[in-house]
Short mmCIF file of C-alpha atoms in Angstrom, two decimals:
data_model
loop_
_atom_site.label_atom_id
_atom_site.label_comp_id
_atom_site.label_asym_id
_atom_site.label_seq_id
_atom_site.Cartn_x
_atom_site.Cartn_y
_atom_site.Cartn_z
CA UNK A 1 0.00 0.00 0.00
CA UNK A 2 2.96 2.26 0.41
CA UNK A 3 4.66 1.69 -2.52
CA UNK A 4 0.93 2.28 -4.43
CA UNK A 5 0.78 6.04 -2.60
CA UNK A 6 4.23 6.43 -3.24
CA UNK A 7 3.52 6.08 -7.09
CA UNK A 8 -0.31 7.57 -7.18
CA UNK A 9 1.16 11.03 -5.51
CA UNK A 10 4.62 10.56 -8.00
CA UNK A 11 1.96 10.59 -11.35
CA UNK A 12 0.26 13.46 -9.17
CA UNK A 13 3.73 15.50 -9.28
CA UNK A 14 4.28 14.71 -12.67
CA UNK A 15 0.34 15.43 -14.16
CA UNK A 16 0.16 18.60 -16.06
CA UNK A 17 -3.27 18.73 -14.45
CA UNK A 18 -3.35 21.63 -11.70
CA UNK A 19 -6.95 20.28 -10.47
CA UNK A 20 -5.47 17.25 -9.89
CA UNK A 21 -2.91 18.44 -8.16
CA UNK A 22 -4.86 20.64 -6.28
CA UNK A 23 -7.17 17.91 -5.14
CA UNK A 24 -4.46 16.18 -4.00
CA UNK A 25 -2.77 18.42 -2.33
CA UNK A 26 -5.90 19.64 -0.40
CA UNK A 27 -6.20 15.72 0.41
CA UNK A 28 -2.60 15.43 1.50
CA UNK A 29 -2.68 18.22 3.59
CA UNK A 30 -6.13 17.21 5.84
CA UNK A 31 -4.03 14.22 6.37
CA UNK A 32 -1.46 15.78 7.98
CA UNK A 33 1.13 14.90 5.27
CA UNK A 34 2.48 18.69 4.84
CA UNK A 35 5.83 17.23 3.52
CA UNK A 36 4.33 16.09 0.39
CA UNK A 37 1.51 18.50 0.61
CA UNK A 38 3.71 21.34 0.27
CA UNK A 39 6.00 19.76 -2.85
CA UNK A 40 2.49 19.47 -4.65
CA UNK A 41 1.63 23.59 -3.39
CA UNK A 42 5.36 24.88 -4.91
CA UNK A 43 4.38 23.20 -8.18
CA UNK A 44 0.48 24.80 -8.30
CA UNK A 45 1.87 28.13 -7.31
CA UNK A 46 3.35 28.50 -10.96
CA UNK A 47 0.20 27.06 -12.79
CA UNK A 48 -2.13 29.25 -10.66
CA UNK A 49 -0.21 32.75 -11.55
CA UNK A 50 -3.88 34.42 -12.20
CA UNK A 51 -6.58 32.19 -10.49
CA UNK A 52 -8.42 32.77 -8.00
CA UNK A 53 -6.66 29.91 -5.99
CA UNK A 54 -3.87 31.67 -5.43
CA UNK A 55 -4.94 32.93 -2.21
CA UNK A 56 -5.95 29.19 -1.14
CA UNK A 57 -3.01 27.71 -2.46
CA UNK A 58 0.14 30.63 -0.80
CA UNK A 59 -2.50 29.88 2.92
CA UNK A 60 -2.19 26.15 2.79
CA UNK A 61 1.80 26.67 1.33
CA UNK A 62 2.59 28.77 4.59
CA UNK A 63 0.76 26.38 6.67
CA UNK A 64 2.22 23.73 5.36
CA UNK A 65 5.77 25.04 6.25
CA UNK A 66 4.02 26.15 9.54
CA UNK A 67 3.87 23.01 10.37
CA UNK A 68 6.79 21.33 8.77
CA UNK A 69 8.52 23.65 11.49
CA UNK A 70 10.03 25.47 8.37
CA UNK A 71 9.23 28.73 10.29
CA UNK A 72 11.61 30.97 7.66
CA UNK A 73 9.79 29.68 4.93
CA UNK A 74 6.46 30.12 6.45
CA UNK A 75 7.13 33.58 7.63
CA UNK A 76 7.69 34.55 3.97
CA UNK A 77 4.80 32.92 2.50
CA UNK A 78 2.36 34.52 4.99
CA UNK A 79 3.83 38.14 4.17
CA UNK A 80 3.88 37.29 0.33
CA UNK A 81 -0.04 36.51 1.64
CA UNK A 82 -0.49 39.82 2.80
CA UNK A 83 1.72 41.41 0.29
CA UNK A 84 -0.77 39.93 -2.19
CA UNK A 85 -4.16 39.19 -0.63
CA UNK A 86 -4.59 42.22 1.53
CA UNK A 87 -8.42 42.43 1.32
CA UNK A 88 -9.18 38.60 2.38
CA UNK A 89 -10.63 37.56 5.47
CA UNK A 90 -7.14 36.03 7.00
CA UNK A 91 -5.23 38.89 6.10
CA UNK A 92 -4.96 39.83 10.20
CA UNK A 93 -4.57 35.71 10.70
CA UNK A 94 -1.78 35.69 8.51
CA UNK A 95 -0.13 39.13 9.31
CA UNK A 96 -0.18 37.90 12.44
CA UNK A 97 1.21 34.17 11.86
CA UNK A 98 4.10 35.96 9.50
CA UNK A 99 5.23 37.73 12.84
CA UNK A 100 4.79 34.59 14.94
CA UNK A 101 6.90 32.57 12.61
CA UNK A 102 9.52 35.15 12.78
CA UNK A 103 9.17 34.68 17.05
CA UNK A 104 9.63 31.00 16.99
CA UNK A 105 12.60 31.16 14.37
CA UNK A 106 14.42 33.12 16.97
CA UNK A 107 16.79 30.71 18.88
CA UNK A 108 17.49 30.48 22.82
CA UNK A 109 19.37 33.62 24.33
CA UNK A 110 22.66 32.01 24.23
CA UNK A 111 22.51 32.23 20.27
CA UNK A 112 22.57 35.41 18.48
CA UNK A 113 19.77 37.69 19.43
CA UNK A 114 20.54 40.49 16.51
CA UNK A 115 17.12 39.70 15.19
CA UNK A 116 15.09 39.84 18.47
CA UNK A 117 14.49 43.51 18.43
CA UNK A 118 13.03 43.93 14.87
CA UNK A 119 10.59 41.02 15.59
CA UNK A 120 9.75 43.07 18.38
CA UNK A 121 9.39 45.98 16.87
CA UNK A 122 7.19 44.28 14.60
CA UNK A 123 4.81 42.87 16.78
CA UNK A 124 4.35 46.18 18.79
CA UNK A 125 3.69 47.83 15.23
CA UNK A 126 0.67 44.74 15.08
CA UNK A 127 -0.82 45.57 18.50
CA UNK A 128 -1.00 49.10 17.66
CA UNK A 129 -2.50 48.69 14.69
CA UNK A 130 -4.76 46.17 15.96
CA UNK A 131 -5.42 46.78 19.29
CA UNK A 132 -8.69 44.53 19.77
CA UNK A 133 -7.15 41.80 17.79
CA UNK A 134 -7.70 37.87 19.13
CA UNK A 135 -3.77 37.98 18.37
CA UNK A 136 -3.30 41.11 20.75
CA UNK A 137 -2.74 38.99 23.83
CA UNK A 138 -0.47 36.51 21.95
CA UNK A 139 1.81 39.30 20.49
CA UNK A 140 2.37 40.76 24.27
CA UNK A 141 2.83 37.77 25.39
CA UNK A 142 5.55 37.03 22.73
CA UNK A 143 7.58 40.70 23.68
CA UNK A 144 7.36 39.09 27.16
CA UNK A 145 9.34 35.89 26.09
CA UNK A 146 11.82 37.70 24.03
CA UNK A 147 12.27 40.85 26.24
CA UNK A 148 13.66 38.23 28.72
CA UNK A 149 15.75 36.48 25.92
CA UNK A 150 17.59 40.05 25.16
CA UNK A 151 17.82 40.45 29.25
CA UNK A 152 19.53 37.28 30.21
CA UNK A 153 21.50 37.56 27.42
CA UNK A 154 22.94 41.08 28.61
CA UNK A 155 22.52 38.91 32.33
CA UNK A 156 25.23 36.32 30.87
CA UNK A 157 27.28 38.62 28.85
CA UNK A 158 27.99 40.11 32.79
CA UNK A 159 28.55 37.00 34.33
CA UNK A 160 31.44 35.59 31.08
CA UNK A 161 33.45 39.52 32.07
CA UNK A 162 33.16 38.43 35.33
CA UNK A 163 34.74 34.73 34.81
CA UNK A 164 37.28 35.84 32.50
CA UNK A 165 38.34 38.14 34.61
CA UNK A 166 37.55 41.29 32.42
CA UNK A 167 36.21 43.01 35.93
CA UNK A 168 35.60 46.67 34.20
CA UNK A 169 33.90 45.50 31.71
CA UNK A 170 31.45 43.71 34.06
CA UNK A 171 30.97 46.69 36.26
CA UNK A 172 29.93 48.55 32.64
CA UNK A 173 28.18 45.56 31.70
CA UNK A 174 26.23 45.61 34.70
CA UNK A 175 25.26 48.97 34.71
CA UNK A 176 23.85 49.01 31.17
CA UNK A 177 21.89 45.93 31.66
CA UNK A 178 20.62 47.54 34.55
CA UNK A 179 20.05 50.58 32.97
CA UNK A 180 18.63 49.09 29.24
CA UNK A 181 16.39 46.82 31.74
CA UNK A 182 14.96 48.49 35.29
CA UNK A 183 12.45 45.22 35.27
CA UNK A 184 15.74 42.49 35.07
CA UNK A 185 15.12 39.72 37.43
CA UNK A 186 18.89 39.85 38.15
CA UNK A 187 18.88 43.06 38.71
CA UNK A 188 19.47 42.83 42.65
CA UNK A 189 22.55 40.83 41.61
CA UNK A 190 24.07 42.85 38.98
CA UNK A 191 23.85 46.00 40.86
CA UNK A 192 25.69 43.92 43.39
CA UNK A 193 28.44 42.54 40.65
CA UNK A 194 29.07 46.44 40.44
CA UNK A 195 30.42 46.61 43.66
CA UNK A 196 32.42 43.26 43.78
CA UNK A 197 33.97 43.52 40.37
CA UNK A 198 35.22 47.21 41.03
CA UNK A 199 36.41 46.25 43.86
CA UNK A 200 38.42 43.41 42.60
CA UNK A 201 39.44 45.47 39.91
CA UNK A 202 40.62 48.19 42.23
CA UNK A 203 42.60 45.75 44.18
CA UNK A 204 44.12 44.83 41.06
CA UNK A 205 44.65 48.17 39.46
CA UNK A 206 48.47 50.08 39.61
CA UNK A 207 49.10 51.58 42.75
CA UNK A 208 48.64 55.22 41.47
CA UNK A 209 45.25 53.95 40.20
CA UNK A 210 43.73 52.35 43.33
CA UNK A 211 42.61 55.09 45.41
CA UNK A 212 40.12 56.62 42.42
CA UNK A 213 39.04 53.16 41.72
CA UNK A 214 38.25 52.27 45.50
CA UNK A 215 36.38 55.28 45.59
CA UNK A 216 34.23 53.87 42.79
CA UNK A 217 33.32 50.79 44.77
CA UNK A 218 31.87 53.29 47.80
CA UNK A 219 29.50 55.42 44.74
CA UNK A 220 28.46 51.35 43.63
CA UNK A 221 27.45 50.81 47.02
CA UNK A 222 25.74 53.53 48.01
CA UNK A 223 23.55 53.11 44.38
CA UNK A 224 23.00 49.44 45.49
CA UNK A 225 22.25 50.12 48.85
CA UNK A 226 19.57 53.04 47.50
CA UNK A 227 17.90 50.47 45.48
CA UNK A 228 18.03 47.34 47.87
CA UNK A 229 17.57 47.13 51.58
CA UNK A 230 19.31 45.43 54.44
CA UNK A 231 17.20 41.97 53.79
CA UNK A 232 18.21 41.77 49.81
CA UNK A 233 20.83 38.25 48.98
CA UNK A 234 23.65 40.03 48.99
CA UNK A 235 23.33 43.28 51.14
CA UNK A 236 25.82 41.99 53.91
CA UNK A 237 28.20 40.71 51.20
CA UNK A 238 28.13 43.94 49.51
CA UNK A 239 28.91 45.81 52.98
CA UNK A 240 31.71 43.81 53.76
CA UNK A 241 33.41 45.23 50.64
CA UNK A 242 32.60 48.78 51.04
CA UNK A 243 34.16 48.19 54.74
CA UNK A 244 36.74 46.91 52.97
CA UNK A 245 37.31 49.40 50.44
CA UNK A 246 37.54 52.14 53.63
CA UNK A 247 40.00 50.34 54.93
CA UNK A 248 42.00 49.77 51.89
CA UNK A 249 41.59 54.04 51.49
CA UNK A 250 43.02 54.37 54.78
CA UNK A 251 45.36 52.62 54.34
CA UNK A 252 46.82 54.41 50.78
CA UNK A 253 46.10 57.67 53.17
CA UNK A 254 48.71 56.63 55.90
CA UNK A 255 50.98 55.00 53.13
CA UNK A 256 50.64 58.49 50.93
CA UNK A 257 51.41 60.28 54.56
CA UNK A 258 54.34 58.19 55.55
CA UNK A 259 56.20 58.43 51.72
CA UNK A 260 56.01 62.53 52.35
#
């Protein structure tokens, strides 16, 4: 029986008959066979330049590749949709599944986010346009996911300065995810990071260079102790190094005093 639909859908591909192809296709595709579905679709989309079953036949193509998981493919076959079809009742639908396409395409934050902020761009552009939209919800829901995507990977781009030892640029790092981000989950932590890597990277610094960069650790302190109180996961950890960093001051004083 296999090898009989195997050659019944090969004299389909190979028919110069676009109903029959069309048929089939429409057949293939309520069976949940969008692989083949979609080969007979690509061939129907030349023979139907002018019909009216264009529209029908670029819907079930980007559906098919919906499905398939093809989501770059599908994206561009729902905006040809729209480009093309932009008084039919799934133009919204298909707007809307163009963007959501482009969402799931977009890979987990450790991958390259370059694309995340047109998508969301886009998708605010759709709920502002359509407001009252059943997609409305969805697209909000999406800028959630990938708001959180950009901020853990600013999050993790802090914490790899931090490992490799590259203590400046984790206090900058911090600060800008901080900054880019007021909402950050993390953000408790990486206004603490501020304080421990400038430290650290005062302690490390030339000798001439310490005292102004201890006196940055006191100015990270006092904005993380404005912004967290006494109860927050790393309040006493953070106080020990700004008594620390007085200490280290004093000391450079009495050092500075004894040299004159």
């Amino acid at each position: 029986p296999v090898l009989f639909a195997c050659s019944d859908y090969n004299k389909v591909l190979k028919s110069k008959n676009p109903q029959v192809k069309y048929k089939k296709a429409m057949e293939l595709y309520g069976k949940k066979d969008y692989l083949r579905a979609v080969g007979l679709y690509d061939q129907l989309r030349d023979l139907y330049k002018t019909s009216d079953s264009m529209e029908t036949i670029y819907f079930y193509s980007a559906m098919s590749y919906y499905q398939l998981k093809d989501y770059q493919y599908a994206s561009m076959f729902f905006k040809d949709y729209t480009d093309n079809f932009d008084k039919s009742h799934r133009f919204i639908e298909c707007s809307y599944m163009g963007l959501y396409c482009d969402f799931l395409a977009i890979g987990s934050y450790e991958l390259d986010q370059s694309e995340t902020k047109h998508v969301m761009e886009a998708l605010q552009t759709f709920t502002n346009y359509y407001p009252n939209s059943e997609y409305t919800q969805r697209c909000n829901d999406h800028l959630d996911v990938l708001r959180a995507k950009l901020q853990m990977k600013e999050y993790d781009q802090v914490q790899q300065y931090f490992k490799m030892g590259e203590f400046k640029a984790a206090v900058t790092s911090a600060k800008i995810a901080v900054k880019l981000y007021p909402d950050i989950k993390q953000r408790e932590e990486l206004e603490f990071l501020t304080v421990k890597a400038q430290f650290i990277y005062a302690s490390n610094s030339i000798e001439r260079k310490r005292k102004e960069r201890f006196e940055e650790v006191l100015v990270n302190f006092e904005d993380y102790k404005y912004n967290n109180d006494k109860n927050s996961a790393h309040y006493n950890e953070a106080l020990d190094y700004k008594k620390q960093e007085q200490l280290v001051k004093n000391y450079l004083k009495d050092d500075f005093r004894n040299r004159k």
